[in-house]
Coordinates of C-alpha atoms in Angstrom, one line a residue:
M1 CA 83.8 73.1 96.5
S2 CA 80.5 74.3 98.1
G3 CA 79.6 78.0 97.7
R4 CA 81.9 80.8 96.8
Y5 CA 85.1 79.5 98.3
D6 CA 86.8 76.1 98.3
W7 CA 86.9 75.9 102.1
E8 CA 88.5 72.4 102.2
A9 CA 91.5 73.7 100.2
I10 CA 91.7 76.9 102.3
K11 CA 91.5 74.9 105.6
R12 CA 94.3 72.6 104.3
D13 CA 96.6 75.5 103.5
Y14 CA 95.7 77.4 106.7
E15 CA 96.5 74.4 108.9
E16 CA 99.7 73.4 107.0
G17 CA 101.0 77.0 107.8
K18 CA 103.1 77.2 104.6
L19 CA 101.3 80.1 103.0
T20 CA 100.9 83.5 104.7
F21 CA 97.6 85.1 105.2
A22 CA 98.3 87.4 102.4
Q23 CA 99.2 84.7 100.0
M24 CA 96.2 82.7 100.9
S25 CA 94.0 85.8 100.4
E26 CA 95.5 86.2 96.8
R27 CA 95.2 82.6 95.9
Y28 CA 91.7 82.2 96.9
H29 CA 90.4 85.6 96.4
I30 CA 89.4 86.2 100.0
D31 CA 89.6 89.0 102.3
M32 CA 92.3 88.4 105.0
G33 CA 90.1 89.5 107.7
Y34 CA 87.2 87.2 106.6
L35 CA 89.7 84.5 106.3
H36 CA 91.0 85.1 109.9
R37 CA 87.4 85.2 111.3
Q38 CA 86.3 82.0 109.6
A39 CA 89.3 80.2 110.7
K40 CA 88.7 81.3 114.3
K41 CA 84.9 80.5 114.0
K42 CA 85.5 77.0 112.5
G43 CA 88.3 76.2 115.2
W44 CA 91.2 75.7 112.6
N45 CA 94.5 75.2 114.2
R46 CA 97.5 76.7 112.2
K47 CA 100.8 75.1 112.3
T48 CA 103.8 77.5 113.1
V49 CA 105.2 78.9 110.0
K50 CA 108.9 78.0 109.6
K51 CA 110.9 81.2 109.5
S52 CA 113.6 81.7 106.8
R53 CA 117.2 81.2 107.6
A54 CA 118.3 84.6 106.1
P55 CA 119.3 87.1 108.6
R56 CA 116.6 89.5 109.5
L57 CA 117.0 93.2 108.8
I58 CA 116.9 93.8 112.6
D59 CA 120.1 91.8 113.0
N60 CA 122.1 94.4 111.1
A61 CA 120.2 97.4 112.0
F62 CA 121.8 100.2 114.1
I63 CA 119.1 100.7 116.9
S64 CA 119.2 101.3 120.6
K65 CA 118.4 98.7 123.3
I66 CA 115.0 100.3 123.9
A67 CA 114.1 100.0 120.0
R68 CA 115.3 96.5 119.9
D69 CA 113.2 95.5 123.0
K70 CA 110.2 97.2 121.5
Y71 CA 110.9 95.3 118.1
R72 CA 111.0 91.9 120.0
E73 CA 107.9 92.9 122.0
I74 CA 105.8 93.7 118.9
T75 CA 107.0 90.7 116.9
E76 CA 106.3 88.3 119.8
K77 CA 102.7 89.7 120.1
M78 CA 101.9 89.9 116.5
G79 CA 103.4 86.4 115.6
D80 CA 103.2 85.4 112.1
A81 CA 101.0 88.3 111.1
L82 CA 104.4 90.2 110.5
T83 CA 106.7 89.2 107.8
E84 CA 110.4 90.2 107.2
L85 CA 109.1 92.8 104.7
D86 CA 107.4 94.5 107.6
D87 CA 110.7 95.3 109.1
I88 CA 111.2 98.1 106.6
A89 CA 108.4 99.9 108.7
L90 CA 108.9 98.2 112.1
I91 CA 112.5 99.2 112.6
P92 CA 112.0 102.8 111.9
L93 CA 108.8 102.7 114.3
C94 CA 110.9 101.2 117.1
N95 CA 113.7 103.7 116.5
Q96 CA 111.1 106.6 116.6
Y97 CA 109.6 105.0 119.8
A98 CA 112.9 105.1 121.5
R99 CA 113.5 108.7 120.4
M100 CA 110.1 109.6 121.6
L101 CA 110.9 108.2 125.1
E102 CA 114.2 110.1 125.1
L103 CA 112.5 113.4 124.1
E104 CA 109.6 112.8 126.6
L105 CA 112.3 112.6 129.4
T106 CA 114.0 115.7 128.2
V107 CA 110.7 117.8 128.1
M108 CA 109.8 116.4 131.6
T109 CA 113.1 117.6 132.8
E110 CA 113.4 120.9 131.0
G111 CA 109.7 121.7 130.7
V112 CA 107.5 122.8 127.7
T113 CA 108.7 126.4 128.0
I114 CA 112.3 127.4 128.7
L115 CA 114.2 130.6 129.3
S116 CA 116.6 132.2 126.8
S117 CA 120.0 133.4 128.0
K118 CA 118.2 136.8 128.4
G119 CA 115.5 135.5 130.5
V120 CA 112.8 135.4 127.8
P121 CA 110.5 132.4 127.9
Y122 CA 110.2 130.5 124.7
N123 CA 108.9 127.1 123.5
N124 CA 111.3 124.1 124.2
P125 CA 112.4 122.9 120.8
N126 CA 112.3 119.3 122.1
Y127 CA 108.6 119.7 122.8
N128 CA 107.9 120.4 119.1
A129 CA 110.3 117.4 118.2
L130 CA 108.3 115.2 120.6
L131 CA 105.0 116.1 118.9
S132 CA 106.5 115.3 115.5
T133 CA 107.9 112.0 116.8
V134 CA 104.5 111.0 118.3
K135 CA 102.9 111.5 114.9
V136 CA 105.4 109.5 113.2
V137 CA 105.0 106.6 115.7
S138 CA 101.2 106.8 115.3
A139 CA 101.3 106.7 111.6
L140 CA 103.7 103.7 111.4
S141 CA 101.7 101.9 114.1
K142 CA 98.4 102.3 112.0
E143 CA 100.2 101.2 108.8
L144 CA 101.5 98.0 110.6
G145 CA 98.2 97.3 112.1
L146 CA 99.2 97.9 115.7
T147 CA 96.3 100.0 116.7
V148 CA 93.0 98.7 117.9
T149 CA 91.3 100.5 115.0
S150 CA 93.5 99.1 112.3
R151 CA 93.1 95.6 113.6
K152 CA 89.3 96.0 113.6
R153 CA 89.5 97.1 110.0
A154 CA 91.4 94.0 109.1
G155 CA 88.8 91.9 111.0
I156 CA 90.9 91.0 113.8
S157 CA 89.5 91.3 117.2
P158 CA 91.2 93.7 119.5
A159 CA 93.1 92.5 122.7
A160 CA 90.9 91.5 125.6
S161 CA 92.6 93.8 128.0
K162 CA 94.2 97.2 127.6
S163 CA 97.6 96.0 128.9
D164 CA 97.8 93.8 125.8
D165 CA 97.6 96.6 123.3
L166 CA 100.7 96.9 121.4
L167 CA 100.6 100.7 121.1
D168 CA 100.3 101.5 124.8
V169 CA 102.8 104.1 123.7
V170 CA 101.2 107.2 125.1
N171 CA 100.3 105.6 128.4
G172 CA 103.8 103.9 128.8
I173 CA 106.0 106.9 127.9
S174 CA 106.4 108.1 131.5
D175 CA 106.8 104.6 133.0
E176 CA 109.5 103.9 130.4
A177 CA 111.3 107.2 130.3
G178 CA 112.9 106.4 133.7
E179 CA 114.5 103.3 132.2
L180 CA 116.2 104.9 129.3
D181 CA 119.3 103.1 128.3
I182 CA 120.1 104.5 124.8

């Protein structure tokens, strides 16, 4: 072993792909971001981690088609960075995302301000619900490392193009609102 870390052992475990980044980080007392950067810098190739045969939480979850599609999109883009334990936060994120699109469409149709039965204008309650949902989606996205900033903190380079960002939620709301199939 040369230096602070046993790079031969780390490389072996990395390339075998049997351990997650978190498990390797704990085993070798190394920061996950630093491990990821070193592997990329040294050109290591990681074998695909074999997924467990147990049914995923998503298989039994009650979610809309939009939420399920967003779930698949995120898991495909994140690859082995997400584990089955992340489903606990990812499924609610996808549900809130679908709800956000539905509320966006409603607010776009009804307007931010609506009239009461007596003709008095007041704030559309769906607009307040939309704002709350956007906050929840944003918080869950940061927690799961789906924002550029959270990936930078973890030492993972942000996507090369804006279209590859996982959280193009705000920019994509209007586009997807027309495709609602909830």
